Short mmCIF file of C-alpha atoms in Angstrom, two decimals:
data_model
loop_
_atom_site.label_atom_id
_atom_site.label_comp_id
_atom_site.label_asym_id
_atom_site.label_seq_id
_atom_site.Cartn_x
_atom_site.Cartn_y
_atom_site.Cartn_z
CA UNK A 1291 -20.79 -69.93 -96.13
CA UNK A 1292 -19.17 -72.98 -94.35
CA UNK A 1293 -20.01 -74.22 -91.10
CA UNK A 1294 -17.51 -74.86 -88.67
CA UNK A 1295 -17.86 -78.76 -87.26
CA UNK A 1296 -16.35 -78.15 -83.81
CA UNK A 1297 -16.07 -74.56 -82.35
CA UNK A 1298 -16.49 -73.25 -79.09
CA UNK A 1299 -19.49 -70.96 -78.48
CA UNK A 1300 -18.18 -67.36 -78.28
CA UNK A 1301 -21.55 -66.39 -76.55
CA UNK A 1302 -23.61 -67.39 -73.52
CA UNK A 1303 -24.26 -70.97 -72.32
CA UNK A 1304 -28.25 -70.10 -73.08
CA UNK A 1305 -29.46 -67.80 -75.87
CA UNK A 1306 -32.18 -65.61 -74.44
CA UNK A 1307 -33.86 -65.63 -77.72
CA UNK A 1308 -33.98 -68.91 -78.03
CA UNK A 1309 -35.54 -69.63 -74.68
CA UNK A 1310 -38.00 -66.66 -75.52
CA UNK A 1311 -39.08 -68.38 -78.97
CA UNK A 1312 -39.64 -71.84 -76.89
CA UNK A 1313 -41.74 -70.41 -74.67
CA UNK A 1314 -43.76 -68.19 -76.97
CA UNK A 1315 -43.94 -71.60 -79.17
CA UNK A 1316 -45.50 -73.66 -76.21
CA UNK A 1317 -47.77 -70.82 -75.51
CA UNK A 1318 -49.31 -70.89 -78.88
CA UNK A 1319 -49.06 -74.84 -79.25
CA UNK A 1320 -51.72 -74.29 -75.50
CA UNK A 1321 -54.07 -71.05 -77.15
CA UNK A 1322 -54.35 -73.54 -80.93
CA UNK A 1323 -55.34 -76.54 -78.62
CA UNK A 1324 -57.89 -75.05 -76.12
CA UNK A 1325 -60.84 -72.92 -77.76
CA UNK A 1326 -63.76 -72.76 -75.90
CA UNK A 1327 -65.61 -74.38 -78.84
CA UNK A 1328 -64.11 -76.56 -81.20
CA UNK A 1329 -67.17 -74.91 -83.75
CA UNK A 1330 -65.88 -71.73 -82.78
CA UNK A 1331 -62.70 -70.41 -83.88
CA UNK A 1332 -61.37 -67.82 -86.19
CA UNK A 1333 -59.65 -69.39 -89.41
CA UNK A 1334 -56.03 -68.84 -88.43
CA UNK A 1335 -56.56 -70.62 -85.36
CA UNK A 1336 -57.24 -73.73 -87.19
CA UNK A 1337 -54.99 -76.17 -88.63
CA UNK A 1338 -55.70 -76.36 -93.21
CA UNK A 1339 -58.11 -78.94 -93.20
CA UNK A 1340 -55.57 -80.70 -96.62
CA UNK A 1341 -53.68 -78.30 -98.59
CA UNK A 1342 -52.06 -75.49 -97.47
CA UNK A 1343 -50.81 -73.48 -94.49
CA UNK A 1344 -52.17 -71.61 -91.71
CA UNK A 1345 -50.03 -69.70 -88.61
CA UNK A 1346 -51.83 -72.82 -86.28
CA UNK A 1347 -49.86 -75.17 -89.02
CA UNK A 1348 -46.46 -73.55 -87.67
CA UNK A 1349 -46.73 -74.35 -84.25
CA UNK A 1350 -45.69 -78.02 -84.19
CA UNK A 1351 -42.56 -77.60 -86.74
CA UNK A 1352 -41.30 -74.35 -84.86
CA UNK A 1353 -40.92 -76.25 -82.13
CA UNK A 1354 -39.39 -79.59 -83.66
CA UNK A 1355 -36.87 -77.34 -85.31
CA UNK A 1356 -36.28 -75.82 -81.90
CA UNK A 1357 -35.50 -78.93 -81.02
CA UNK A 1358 -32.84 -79.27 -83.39
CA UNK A 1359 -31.37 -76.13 -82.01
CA UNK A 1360 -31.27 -77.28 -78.92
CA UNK A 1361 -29.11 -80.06 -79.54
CA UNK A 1362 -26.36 -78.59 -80.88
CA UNK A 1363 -26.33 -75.80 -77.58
CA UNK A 1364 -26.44 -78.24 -75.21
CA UNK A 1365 -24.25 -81.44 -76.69
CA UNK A 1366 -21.44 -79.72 -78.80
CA UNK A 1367 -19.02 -80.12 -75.75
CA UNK A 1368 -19.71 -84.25 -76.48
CA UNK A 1369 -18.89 -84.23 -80.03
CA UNK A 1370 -15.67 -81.95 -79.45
CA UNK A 1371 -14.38 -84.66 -77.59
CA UNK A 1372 -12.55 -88.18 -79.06
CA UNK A 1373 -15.14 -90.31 -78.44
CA UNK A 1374 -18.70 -89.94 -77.17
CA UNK A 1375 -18.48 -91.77 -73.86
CA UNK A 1376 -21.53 -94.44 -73.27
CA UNK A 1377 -23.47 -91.99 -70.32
CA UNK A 1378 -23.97 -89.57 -73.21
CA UNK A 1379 -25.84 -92.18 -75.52
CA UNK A 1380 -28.03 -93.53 -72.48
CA UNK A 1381 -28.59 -90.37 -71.56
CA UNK A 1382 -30.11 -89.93 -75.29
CA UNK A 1383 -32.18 -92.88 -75.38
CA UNK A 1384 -33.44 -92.31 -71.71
CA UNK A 1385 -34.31 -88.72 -72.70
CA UNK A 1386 -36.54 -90.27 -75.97
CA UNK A 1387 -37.90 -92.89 -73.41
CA UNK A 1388 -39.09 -90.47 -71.37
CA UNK A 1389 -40.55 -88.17 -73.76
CA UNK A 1390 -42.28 -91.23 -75.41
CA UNK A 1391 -43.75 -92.46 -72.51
CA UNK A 1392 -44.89 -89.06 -71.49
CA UNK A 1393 -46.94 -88.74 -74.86
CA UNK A 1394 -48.34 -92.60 -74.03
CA UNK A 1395 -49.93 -91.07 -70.85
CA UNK A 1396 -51.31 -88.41 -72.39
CA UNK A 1397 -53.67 -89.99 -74.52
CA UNK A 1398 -54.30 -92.42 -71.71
CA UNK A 1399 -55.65 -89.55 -70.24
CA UNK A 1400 -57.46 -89.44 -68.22
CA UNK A 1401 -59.84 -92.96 -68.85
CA UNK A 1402 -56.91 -94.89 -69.08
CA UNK A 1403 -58.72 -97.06 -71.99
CA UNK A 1404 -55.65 -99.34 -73.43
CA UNK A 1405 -57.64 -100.66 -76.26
CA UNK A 1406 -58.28 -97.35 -78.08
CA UNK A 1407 -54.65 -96.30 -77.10
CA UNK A 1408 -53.05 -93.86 -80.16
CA UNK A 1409 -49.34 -94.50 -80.36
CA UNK A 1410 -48.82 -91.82 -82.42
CA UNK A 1411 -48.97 -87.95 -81.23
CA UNK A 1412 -46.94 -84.63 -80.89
CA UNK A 1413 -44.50 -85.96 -77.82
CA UNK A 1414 -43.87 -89.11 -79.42
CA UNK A 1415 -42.92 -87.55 -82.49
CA UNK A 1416 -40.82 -85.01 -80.65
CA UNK A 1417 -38.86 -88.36 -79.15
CA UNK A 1418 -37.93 -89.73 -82.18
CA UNK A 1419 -36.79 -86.72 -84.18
CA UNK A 1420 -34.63 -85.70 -81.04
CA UNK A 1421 -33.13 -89.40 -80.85
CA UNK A 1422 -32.54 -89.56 -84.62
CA UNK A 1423 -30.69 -85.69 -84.76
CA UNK A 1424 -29.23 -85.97 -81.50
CA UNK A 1425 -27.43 -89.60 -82.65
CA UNK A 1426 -26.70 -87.81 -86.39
CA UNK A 1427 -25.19 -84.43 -84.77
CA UNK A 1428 -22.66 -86.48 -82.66
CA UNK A 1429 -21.53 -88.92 -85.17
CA UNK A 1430 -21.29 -86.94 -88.33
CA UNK A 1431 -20.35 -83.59 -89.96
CA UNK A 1432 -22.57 -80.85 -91.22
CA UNK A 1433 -22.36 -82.19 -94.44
CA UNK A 1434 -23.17 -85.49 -93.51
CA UNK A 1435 -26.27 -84.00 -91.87
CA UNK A 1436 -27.08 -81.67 -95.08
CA UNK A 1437 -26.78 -85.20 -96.75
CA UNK A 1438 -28.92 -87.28 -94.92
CA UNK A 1439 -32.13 -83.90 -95.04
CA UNK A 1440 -31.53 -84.13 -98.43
CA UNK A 1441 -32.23 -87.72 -98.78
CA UNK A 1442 -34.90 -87.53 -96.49
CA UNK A 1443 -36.73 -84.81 -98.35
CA UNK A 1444 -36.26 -85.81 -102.04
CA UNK A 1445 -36.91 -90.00 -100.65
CA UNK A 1446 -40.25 -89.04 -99.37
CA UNK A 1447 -41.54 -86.73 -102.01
CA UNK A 1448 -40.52 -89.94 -104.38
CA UNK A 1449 -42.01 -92.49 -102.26
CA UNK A 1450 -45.33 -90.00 -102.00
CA UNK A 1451 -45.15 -89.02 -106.13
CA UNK A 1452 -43.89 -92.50 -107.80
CA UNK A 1453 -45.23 -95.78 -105.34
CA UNK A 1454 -48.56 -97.00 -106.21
CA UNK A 1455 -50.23 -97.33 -103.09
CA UNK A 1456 -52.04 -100.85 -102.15
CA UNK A 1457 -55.14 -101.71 -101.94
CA UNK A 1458 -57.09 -102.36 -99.06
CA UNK A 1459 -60.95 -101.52 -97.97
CA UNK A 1460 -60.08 -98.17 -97.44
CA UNK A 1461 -58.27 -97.32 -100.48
CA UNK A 1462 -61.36 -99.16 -102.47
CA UNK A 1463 -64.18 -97.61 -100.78
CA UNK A 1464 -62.47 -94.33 -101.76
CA UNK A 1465 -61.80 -95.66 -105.57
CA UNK A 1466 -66.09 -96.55 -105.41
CA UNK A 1467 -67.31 -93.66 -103.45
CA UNK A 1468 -64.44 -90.95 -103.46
CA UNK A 1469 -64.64 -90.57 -99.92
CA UNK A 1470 -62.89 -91.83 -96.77
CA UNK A 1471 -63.98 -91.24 -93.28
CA UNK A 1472 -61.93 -88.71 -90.74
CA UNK A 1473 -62.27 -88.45 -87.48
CA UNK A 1474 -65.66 -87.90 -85.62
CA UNK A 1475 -67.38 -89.52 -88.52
CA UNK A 1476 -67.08 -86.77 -90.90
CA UNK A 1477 -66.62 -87.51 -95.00
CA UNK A 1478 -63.44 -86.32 -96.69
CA UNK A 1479 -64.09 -85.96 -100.90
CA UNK A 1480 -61.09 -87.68 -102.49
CA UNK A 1481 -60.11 -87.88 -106.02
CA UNK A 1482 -58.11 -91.40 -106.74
CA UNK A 1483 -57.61 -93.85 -109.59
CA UNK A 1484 -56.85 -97.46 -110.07
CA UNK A 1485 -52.84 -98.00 -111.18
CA UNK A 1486 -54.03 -101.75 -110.91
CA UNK A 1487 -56.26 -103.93 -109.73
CA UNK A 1488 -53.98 -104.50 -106.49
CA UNK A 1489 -53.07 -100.77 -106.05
CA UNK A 1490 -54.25 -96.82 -106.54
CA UNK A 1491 -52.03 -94.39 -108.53
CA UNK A 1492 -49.44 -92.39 -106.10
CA UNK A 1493 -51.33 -89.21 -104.46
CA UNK A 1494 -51.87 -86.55 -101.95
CA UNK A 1495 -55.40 -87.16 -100.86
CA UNK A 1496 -56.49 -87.61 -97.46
CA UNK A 1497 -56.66 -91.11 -96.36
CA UNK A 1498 -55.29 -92.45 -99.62
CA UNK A 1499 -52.04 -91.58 -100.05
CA UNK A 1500 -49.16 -93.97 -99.26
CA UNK A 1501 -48.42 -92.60 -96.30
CA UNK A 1502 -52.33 -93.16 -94.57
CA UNK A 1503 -51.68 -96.66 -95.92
CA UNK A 1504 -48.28 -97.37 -93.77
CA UNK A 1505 -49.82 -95.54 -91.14
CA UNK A 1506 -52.74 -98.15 -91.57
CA UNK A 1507 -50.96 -101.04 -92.38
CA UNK A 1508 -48.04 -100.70 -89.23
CA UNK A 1509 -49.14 -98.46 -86.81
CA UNK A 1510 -51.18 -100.46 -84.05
CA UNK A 1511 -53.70 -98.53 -82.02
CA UNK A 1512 -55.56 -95.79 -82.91
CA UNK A 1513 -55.39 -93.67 -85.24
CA UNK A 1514 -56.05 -89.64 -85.13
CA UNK A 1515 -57.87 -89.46 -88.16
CA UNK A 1516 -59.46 -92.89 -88.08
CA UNK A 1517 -57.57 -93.63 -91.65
CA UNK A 1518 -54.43 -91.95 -91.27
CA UNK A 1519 -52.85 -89.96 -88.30
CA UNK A 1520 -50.80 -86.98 -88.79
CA UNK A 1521 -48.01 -87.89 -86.26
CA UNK A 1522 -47.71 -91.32 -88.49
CA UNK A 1523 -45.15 -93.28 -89.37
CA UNK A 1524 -43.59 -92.36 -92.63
CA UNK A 1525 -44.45 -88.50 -91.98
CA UNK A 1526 -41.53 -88.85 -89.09
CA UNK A 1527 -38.80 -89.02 -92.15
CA UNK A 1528 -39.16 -85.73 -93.49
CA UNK A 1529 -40.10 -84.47 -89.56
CA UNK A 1530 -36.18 -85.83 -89.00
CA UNK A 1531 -35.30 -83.39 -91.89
CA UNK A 1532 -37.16 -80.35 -89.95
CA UNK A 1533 -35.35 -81.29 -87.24
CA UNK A 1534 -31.52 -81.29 -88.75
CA UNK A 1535 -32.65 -77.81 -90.32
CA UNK A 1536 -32.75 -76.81 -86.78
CA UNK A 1537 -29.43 -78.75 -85.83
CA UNK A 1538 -27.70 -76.74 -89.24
CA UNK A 1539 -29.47 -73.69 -87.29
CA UNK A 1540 -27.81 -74.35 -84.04
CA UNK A 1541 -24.36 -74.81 -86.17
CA UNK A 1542 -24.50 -71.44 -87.78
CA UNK A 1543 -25.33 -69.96 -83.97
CA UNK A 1544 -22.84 -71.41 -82.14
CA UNK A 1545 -20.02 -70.86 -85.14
CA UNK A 1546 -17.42 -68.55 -84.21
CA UNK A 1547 -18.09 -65.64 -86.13
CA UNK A 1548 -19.14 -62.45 -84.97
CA UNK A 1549 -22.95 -62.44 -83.46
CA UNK A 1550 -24.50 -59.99 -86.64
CA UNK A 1551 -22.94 -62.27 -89.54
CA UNK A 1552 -24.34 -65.34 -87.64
CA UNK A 1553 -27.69 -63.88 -87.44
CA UNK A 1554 -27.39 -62.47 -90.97
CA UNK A 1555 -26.57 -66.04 -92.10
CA UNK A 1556 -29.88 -67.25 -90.08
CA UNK A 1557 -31.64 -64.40 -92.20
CA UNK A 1558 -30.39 -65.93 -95.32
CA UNK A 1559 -30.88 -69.52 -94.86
CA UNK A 1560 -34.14 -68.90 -93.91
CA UNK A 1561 -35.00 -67.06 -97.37
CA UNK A 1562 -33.29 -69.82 -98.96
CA UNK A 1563 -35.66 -72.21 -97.04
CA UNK A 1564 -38.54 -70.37 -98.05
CA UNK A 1565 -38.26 -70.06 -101.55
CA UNK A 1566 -37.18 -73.41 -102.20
CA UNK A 1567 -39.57 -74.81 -99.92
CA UNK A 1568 -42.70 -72.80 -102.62
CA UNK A 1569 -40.54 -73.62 -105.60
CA UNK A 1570 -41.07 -77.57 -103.68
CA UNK A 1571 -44.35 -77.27 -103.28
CA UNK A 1572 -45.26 -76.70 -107.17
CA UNK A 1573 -44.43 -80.59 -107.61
CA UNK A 1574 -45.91 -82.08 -103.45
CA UNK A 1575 -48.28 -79.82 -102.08
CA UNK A 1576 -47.39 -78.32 -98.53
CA UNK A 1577 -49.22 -80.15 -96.17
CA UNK A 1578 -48.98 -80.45 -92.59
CA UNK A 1579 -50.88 -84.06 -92.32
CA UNK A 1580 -48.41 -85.81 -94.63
CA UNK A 1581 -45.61 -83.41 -93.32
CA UNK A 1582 -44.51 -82.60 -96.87
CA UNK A 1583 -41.13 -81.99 -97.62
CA UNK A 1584 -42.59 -78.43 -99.26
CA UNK A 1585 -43.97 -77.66 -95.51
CA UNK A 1586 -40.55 -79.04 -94.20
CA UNK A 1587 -38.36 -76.00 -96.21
CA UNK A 1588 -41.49 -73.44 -95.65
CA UNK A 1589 -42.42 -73.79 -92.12
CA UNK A 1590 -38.14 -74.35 -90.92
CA UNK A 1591 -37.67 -70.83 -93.41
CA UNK A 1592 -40.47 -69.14 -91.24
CA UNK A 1593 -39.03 -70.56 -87.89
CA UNK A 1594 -35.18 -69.44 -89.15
CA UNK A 1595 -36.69 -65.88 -89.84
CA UNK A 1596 -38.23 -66.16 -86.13
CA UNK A 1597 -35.22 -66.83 -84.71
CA UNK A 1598 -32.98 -64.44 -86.55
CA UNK A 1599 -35.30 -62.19 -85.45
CA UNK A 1600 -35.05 -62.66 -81.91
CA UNK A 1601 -31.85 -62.95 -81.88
CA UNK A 1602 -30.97 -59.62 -83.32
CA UNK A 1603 -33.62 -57.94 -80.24
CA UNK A 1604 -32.52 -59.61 -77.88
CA UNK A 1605 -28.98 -61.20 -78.25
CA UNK A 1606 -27.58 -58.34 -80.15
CA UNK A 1607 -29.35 -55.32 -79.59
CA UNK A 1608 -30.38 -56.29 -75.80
CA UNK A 1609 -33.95 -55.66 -75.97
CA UNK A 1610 -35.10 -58.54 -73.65
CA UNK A 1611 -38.36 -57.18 -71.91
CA UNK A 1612 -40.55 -59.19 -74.48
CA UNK A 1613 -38.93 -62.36 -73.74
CA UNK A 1614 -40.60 -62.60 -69.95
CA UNK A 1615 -43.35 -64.35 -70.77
CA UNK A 1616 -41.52 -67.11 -73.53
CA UNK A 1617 -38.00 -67.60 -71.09
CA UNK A 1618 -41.14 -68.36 -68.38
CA UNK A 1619 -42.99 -70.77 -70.88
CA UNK A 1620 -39.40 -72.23 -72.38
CA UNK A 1621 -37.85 -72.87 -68.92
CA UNK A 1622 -40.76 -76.06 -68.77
CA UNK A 1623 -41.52 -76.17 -72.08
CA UNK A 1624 -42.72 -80.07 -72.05
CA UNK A 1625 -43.86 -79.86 -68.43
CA UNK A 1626 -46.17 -76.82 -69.55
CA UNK A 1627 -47.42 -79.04 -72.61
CA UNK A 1628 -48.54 -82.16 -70.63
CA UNK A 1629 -50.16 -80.14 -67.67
CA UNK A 1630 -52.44 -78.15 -70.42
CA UNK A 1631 -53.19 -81.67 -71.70
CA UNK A 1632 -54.80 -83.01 -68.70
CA UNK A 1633 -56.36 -79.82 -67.32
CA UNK A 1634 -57.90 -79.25 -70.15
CA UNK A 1635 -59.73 -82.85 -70.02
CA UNK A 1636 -60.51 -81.99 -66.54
CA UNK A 1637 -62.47 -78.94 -67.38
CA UNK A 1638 -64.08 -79.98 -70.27
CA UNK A 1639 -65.56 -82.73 -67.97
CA UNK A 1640 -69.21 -81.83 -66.73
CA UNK A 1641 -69.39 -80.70 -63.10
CA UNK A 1642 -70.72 -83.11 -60.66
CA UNK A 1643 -74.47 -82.22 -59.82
CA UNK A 1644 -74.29 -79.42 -62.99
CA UNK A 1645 -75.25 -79.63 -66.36
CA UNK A 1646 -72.11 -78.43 -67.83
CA UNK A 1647 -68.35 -78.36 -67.62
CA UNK A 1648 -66.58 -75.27 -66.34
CA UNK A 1649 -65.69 -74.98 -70.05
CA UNK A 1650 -69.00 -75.02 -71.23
CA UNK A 1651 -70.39 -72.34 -68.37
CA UNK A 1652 -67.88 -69.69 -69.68
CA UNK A 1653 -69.10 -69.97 -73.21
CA UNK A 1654 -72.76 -69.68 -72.40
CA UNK A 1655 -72.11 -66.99 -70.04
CA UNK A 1656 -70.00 -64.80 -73.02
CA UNK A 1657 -72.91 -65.49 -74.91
CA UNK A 1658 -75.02 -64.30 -72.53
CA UNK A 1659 -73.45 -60.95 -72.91
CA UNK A 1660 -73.57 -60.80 -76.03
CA UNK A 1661 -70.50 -61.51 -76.85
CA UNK A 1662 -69.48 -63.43 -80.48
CA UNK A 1663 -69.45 -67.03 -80.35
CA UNK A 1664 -65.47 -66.84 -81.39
CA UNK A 1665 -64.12 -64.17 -79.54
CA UNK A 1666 -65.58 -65.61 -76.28
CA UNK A 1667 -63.93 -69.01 -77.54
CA UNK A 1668 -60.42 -67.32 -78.23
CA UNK A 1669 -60.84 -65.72 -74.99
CA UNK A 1670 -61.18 -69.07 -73.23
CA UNK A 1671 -58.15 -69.80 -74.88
CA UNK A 1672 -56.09 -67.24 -73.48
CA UNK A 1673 -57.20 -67.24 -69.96
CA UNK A 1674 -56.20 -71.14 -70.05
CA UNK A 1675 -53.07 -70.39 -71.44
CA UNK A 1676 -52.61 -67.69 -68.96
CA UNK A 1677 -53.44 -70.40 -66.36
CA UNK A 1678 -50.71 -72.51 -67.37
CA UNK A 1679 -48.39 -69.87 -67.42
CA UNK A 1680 -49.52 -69.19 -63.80
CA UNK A 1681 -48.31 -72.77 -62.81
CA UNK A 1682 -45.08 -72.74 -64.56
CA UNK A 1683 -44.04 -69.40 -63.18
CA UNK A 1684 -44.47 -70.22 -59.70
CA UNK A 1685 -42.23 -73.31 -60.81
CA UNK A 1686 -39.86 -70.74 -62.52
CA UNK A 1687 -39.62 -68.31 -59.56
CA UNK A 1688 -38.74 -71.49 -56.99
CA UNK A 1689 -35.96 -72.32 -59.28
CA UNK A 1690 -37.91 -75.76 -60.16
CA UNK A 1691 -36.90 -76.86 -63.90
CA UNK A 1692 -38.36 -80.61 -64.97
CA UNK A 1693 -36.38 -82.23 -67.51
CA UNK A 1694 -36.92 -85.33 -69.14
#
């Protein structure tokens, strides 16, 4: 089914459904990141700890490959025209500025310690995919973009299946004691072998792999995980390629066809995602750490099924009632994001003159009454998240809409 490379949107400016799965996104990226206890909190509420998916492990791609969406909504009036004049590229690279140096601050947050700074994270990550898609979907066609996911995919499950990766005192503490160290001091069981005397054999284990070792090796700072960080380096690639699956997304939506065969072709790429994506995964592994190009196809499948979905409720059939609380979220999407990161360091901080944080008083007084250890967690969860949204509807109602 081709894509059209230039063609006027025959809907509205703004897709509620879009703005609805945003929101909803943000919303779950706040309930994953603020339990009450960290020791406390049911399984799908957790990222996979290697291997595998979890609904917590969709929350960061959904919203990349929203991202890629987005682009395509709000620039396709640029790449209509004969050239792209220079105020559209500064306002690109001022955009990833902005969003970099927003991530920066958060984990600065709220000590402010420069020399345990973590380049890496989820807003600098954001930046970069949005720079790289934004400058691909205004210079090429769709099946220049197709082209370059492709190579991004099948280069990094090569690079991950066929490079040995070098040695350093990481890589041969794990080859001595098959183990490396994560983050908070905790021990990570590893299976690796020597290819050489100067290098491992290619793998997927934590820490050991050749993306931990780029990670290692070029990113300065701190890292998440001590030995590798998921936001890394090399793991942006294939986070580009989640990223044009949401610009080929955006393409299909904005196409002019009628509305049901573009969401029908959402419903379809999507199941094409997804069972390539498992088929992918018999030869990498998906995994959310090294960003695998199997959890690339699988988690932009789920999010293409998400969004097919609401668009047929609400752009199609009209059923928008369920989109209050997401169009409230989606209207400050980032905004929401960075306040829940520095409240929540703010609670979690003890009270002056009290033993405990505010944090810490809720969970001892669910327990109190009885309640389980993880339900009063997930309920701290939600009433923070609820909080948020508090905050960014009072924004929403006075019409006040921060973009970066």
């Amino acid at each position: 089914m081709p894509i059209p490379d230039s063609a006027p949107h025959s809907g509205r400016s703004r897709l509620i459904s879009l703005d609805a799965l945003r929101g909803y996104t943000i919303a779950g990226m706040i309930v994953v990141n603020s339990p009450g206890s960290w020791s406390d909190v049911f399984a799908p509420l957790r990222h996979a700890s290697w291997h595998g998916l979890t609904p917590t492990d969709l929350v960061f791609p959904f919203f990349v490959f929203i991202v890629g969406v987005s682009i395509v909504l709000s620039m396709q009036k640029y790449r209509n025209a004969d050239r792209v004049e220079p105020r559209v590229w500064r306002r690109i690279f001022v955009r990833v500025g902005k969003i970099f140096l927003v991530g920066i601050f958060l984990n600065l947050w709220w000590r402010f310690d420069v020399d345990s700074l973590r380049w890496a994270g989820v807003l600098q990550r954001i930046a970069l995919v949005y720079g790289a898609c934004a400058c691909l979907f205004l210079l090429s066609t769709w099946r220049m973009q197709v082209g370059v996911m492709i190579t991004l995919l099948l280069g990094y499950t090569t690079l991950l299946l066929c490079v040995p990766v070098p040695m350093d005192s990481i890589n041969q503490q794990a080859l001595e004691s098959g183990t490396v160290e994560r983050s908070h001091g905790l021990m990570e069981a590893v299976e690796v072998e020597a290819f050489n005397s100067q290098s491992l054999r290619p793998n997927f284990e934590p820490g050991t792999n050749l993306s931990a070792w780029v990670d290692r090796t070029l990113l300065p700072g701190r890292l998440y995980e001590n030995t590798w960080d998921p936001e890394g380096l090399l793991s942006t690639l294939p986070a580009v390629g989640t990223g044009l699956l949401g610009v080929l997304a955006g393409m299909i939506l904005v196409a002019p066809w009628a509305s049901f065969r573009r969401i029908h072709a959402l419903f379809l790429f999507g199941v094409a995602c997804l069972v390539l994506g498992i088929a992918w995964s018999w030869v990498e592994p998906i995994n959310k750490n090294l960003w695998s190009s199997s959890f690339v196809l699988v988690t932009a499948g789920c999010s293409l099924l998400c969004l097919a979905s609401c668009a047929l409720l609400a752009d199609e059939w009209g059923y928008t009632r369920w989109t209050f609380v997401g169009k409230v979220f989606g209207s400050n999407a980032i905004t929401a994001y960075a306040l829940s990161g520095m409240l929540v360091v703010l609670i979690r901080t003890p009270i002056p003159g009290a033993e405990m944080s505010l944090q810490q008083g809720f969970m001892q007084l669910g327990l109190n009454f009885g309640i389980a250890a993880k339900m009063v967690s997930l309920s701290w969860a939600l009433l923070y998240a609820a909080f948020i949204f508090a905050i960014v509807y009072v924004f929403y109602r006075m019409r006040i809409f921060i973009r970066l």
